Amino acid sequence: DQQVKQNSPSLSVQEGRISILNCDYTNSMFDYFLWYKKYPAEGPTFLISISSIKDKNEDGRFTVFLNKSAKHLSLHIVPSQPGDSAVYFCAASGGIFGNEKLTFGTGTRLTIIP
Amino acid sequence: DARVTQTPRHKVTEMGQEVTMRCQPILGHNTVFWYRQTMMQGLELLAYFRNRAPLDDSGMPKDRFSAEMPDATLATLKIQPSEPRDSAVYFCASGFFATGGDTQYFGPGTRLTVL
C-alpha cells in the first residue's frame, strides 16, 4: 500500500523551461513533506520541505506547493538547468513519529534537455 | 565536510550467504536510519535507532535481517541467509533529532546483488 505516490516515473523538460513534479499522499496524518534529489551512485540529498501549516515554500529556483484538501504536492523548478537532471523523491512524515520517520515515493526521473 | 560513509559500496554474493553492510554516521548525529531502494517500492525504511537504541524495525523482515549499533560510530545491517529478492541498494542515513526535526543525511549506498 503506497501511502506516497509519484505517478510519473520520468519527465523530460527543455532547459530554461519549468519542471513540475507531482506527488500524492493518502495518509491524512502526514503533516511534513520533503523533496530529495538523487544523482546516480549517490545517496539522496535534501532539497526542500514544507509543513502542513503552509501552502507554499520557496528556495531559489525551487518551490514546493501543498494542497492539503487534495492531498497533493508539487515541486516546481524554474528555470530548469542540465544539473537538475536526477531522480526526485517525494517524502512525507507525521503522526506519532513526528517528522523523523519518512515515507518515500518511488521517484521521478527528471531529464533536462539542453 | 561531514558525510555518512557506507561499506562496501558493491557486494555480489550467492544465495544463502551472510551479508554485512556497515555505516558510519555523521559525528554528533543521534539517529541512524536504514533504507532499501527497489524499483517497485522506492525507498523503504527498514529500521532506525536513537542514541544506539532501536526505535522501529517494523519495515525489516525479522527472520533474516538484523540491525545493530555496536557503538555510536558504527551501524550494521546483516542478512542471513541472503536471497535473490534482497538484491537492492541499501542506504544508511543519519540526523540529529531532538524536540524538533532535522534533515536526514544519506550515505552513498551499498548495491547488493544476490545470485
PDB file of N, CA and C in Angstrom, chain A residues 6 17 20 29 33 37 50 79 84-85 102 105:
ATOM      1  N   GLN A   6       4.210   8.758  -6.587  1.00  0.00           N
ATOM      2  CA  GLN A   6       4.692   9.610  -7.661  1.00  0.00           C
ATOM      3  C   GLN A   6       4.349   8.871  -8.945  1.00  0.00           C
ATOM      4  N   ARG A  17      12.988  25.891 -19.269  1.00  0.00           N
ATOM      5  CA  ARG A  17      11.542  25.836 -19.023  1.00  0.00           C
ATOM      6  C   ARG A  17      11.272  25.412 -17.590  1.00  0.00           C
ATOM      7  N   ILE A  20       7.769  20.496 -13.480  1.00  0.00           N
ATOM      8  CA  ILE A  20       6.766  20.295 -12.424  1.00  0.00           C
ATOM      9  C   ILE A  20       6.688  18.816 -12.097  1.00  0.00           C
ATOM     10  N   MET A  29      -2.580  11.782   8.320  1.00  0.00           N
ATOM     11  CA  MET A  29      -1.738  12.134   9.467  1.00  0.00           C
ATOM     12  C   MET A  29      -0.437  12.823   9.031  1.00  0.00           C
ATOM     13  N   PHE A  33       6.369  17.510   4.645  1.00  0.00           N
ATOM     14  CA  PHE A  33       6.653  16.938   3.329  1.00  0.00           C
ATOM     15  C   PHE A  33       7.995  17.448   2.831  1.00  0.00           C
ATOM     16  N   LYS A  37      16.649  14.845  -3.813  1.00  0.00           N
ATOM     17  CA  LYS A  37      17.193  14.721  -5.160  1.00  0.00           C
ATOM     18  C   LYS A  37      18.299  13.674  -5.117  1.00  0.00           C
ATOM     19  N   ILE A  50       8.178  21.370   3.296  1.00  0.00           N
ATOM     20  CA  ILE A  50       7.045  22.226   3.611  1.00  0.00           C
ATOM     21  C   ILE A  50       6.232  21.601   4.733  1.00  0.00           C
ATOM     22  N   PRO A  79      14.321  28.522 -13.623  1.00  0.00           N
ATOM     23  CA  PRO A  79      14.297  27.751 -14.853  1.00  0.00           C
ATOM     24  C   PRO A  79      15.027  26.430 -14.668  1.00  0.00           C
ATOM     25  N   ASP A  84      19.970  19.795 -13.064  1.00  0.00           N
ATOM     26  CA  ASP A  84      18.774  19.334 -12.344  1.00  0.00           C
ATOM     27  C   ASP A  84      18.384  17.911 -12.749  1.00  0.00           C
ATOM     28  N   SER A  85      19.013  17.387 -13.773  1.00  0.00           N
ATOM     29  CA  SER A  85      18.715  16.012 -14.200  1.00  0.00           C
ATOM     30  C   SER A  85      19.092  15.054 -13.078  1.00  0.00           C
ATOM     31  N   LEU A 102      10.217   8.879   7.716  1.00  0.00           N
ATOM     32  CA  LEU A 102       9.787   9.314   6.400  1.00  0.00           C
ATOM     33  C   LEU A 102       9.231   8.160   5.583  1.00  0.00           C
ATOM     34  N   GLY A 105       8.085   8.189  -1.826  1.00  0.00           N
ATOM     35  CA  GLY A 105       7.501   7.723  -3.073  1.00  0.00           C
ATOM     36  C   GLY A 105       8.537   6.949  -3.872  1.00  0.00           C
TER      37      GLY A 105
END
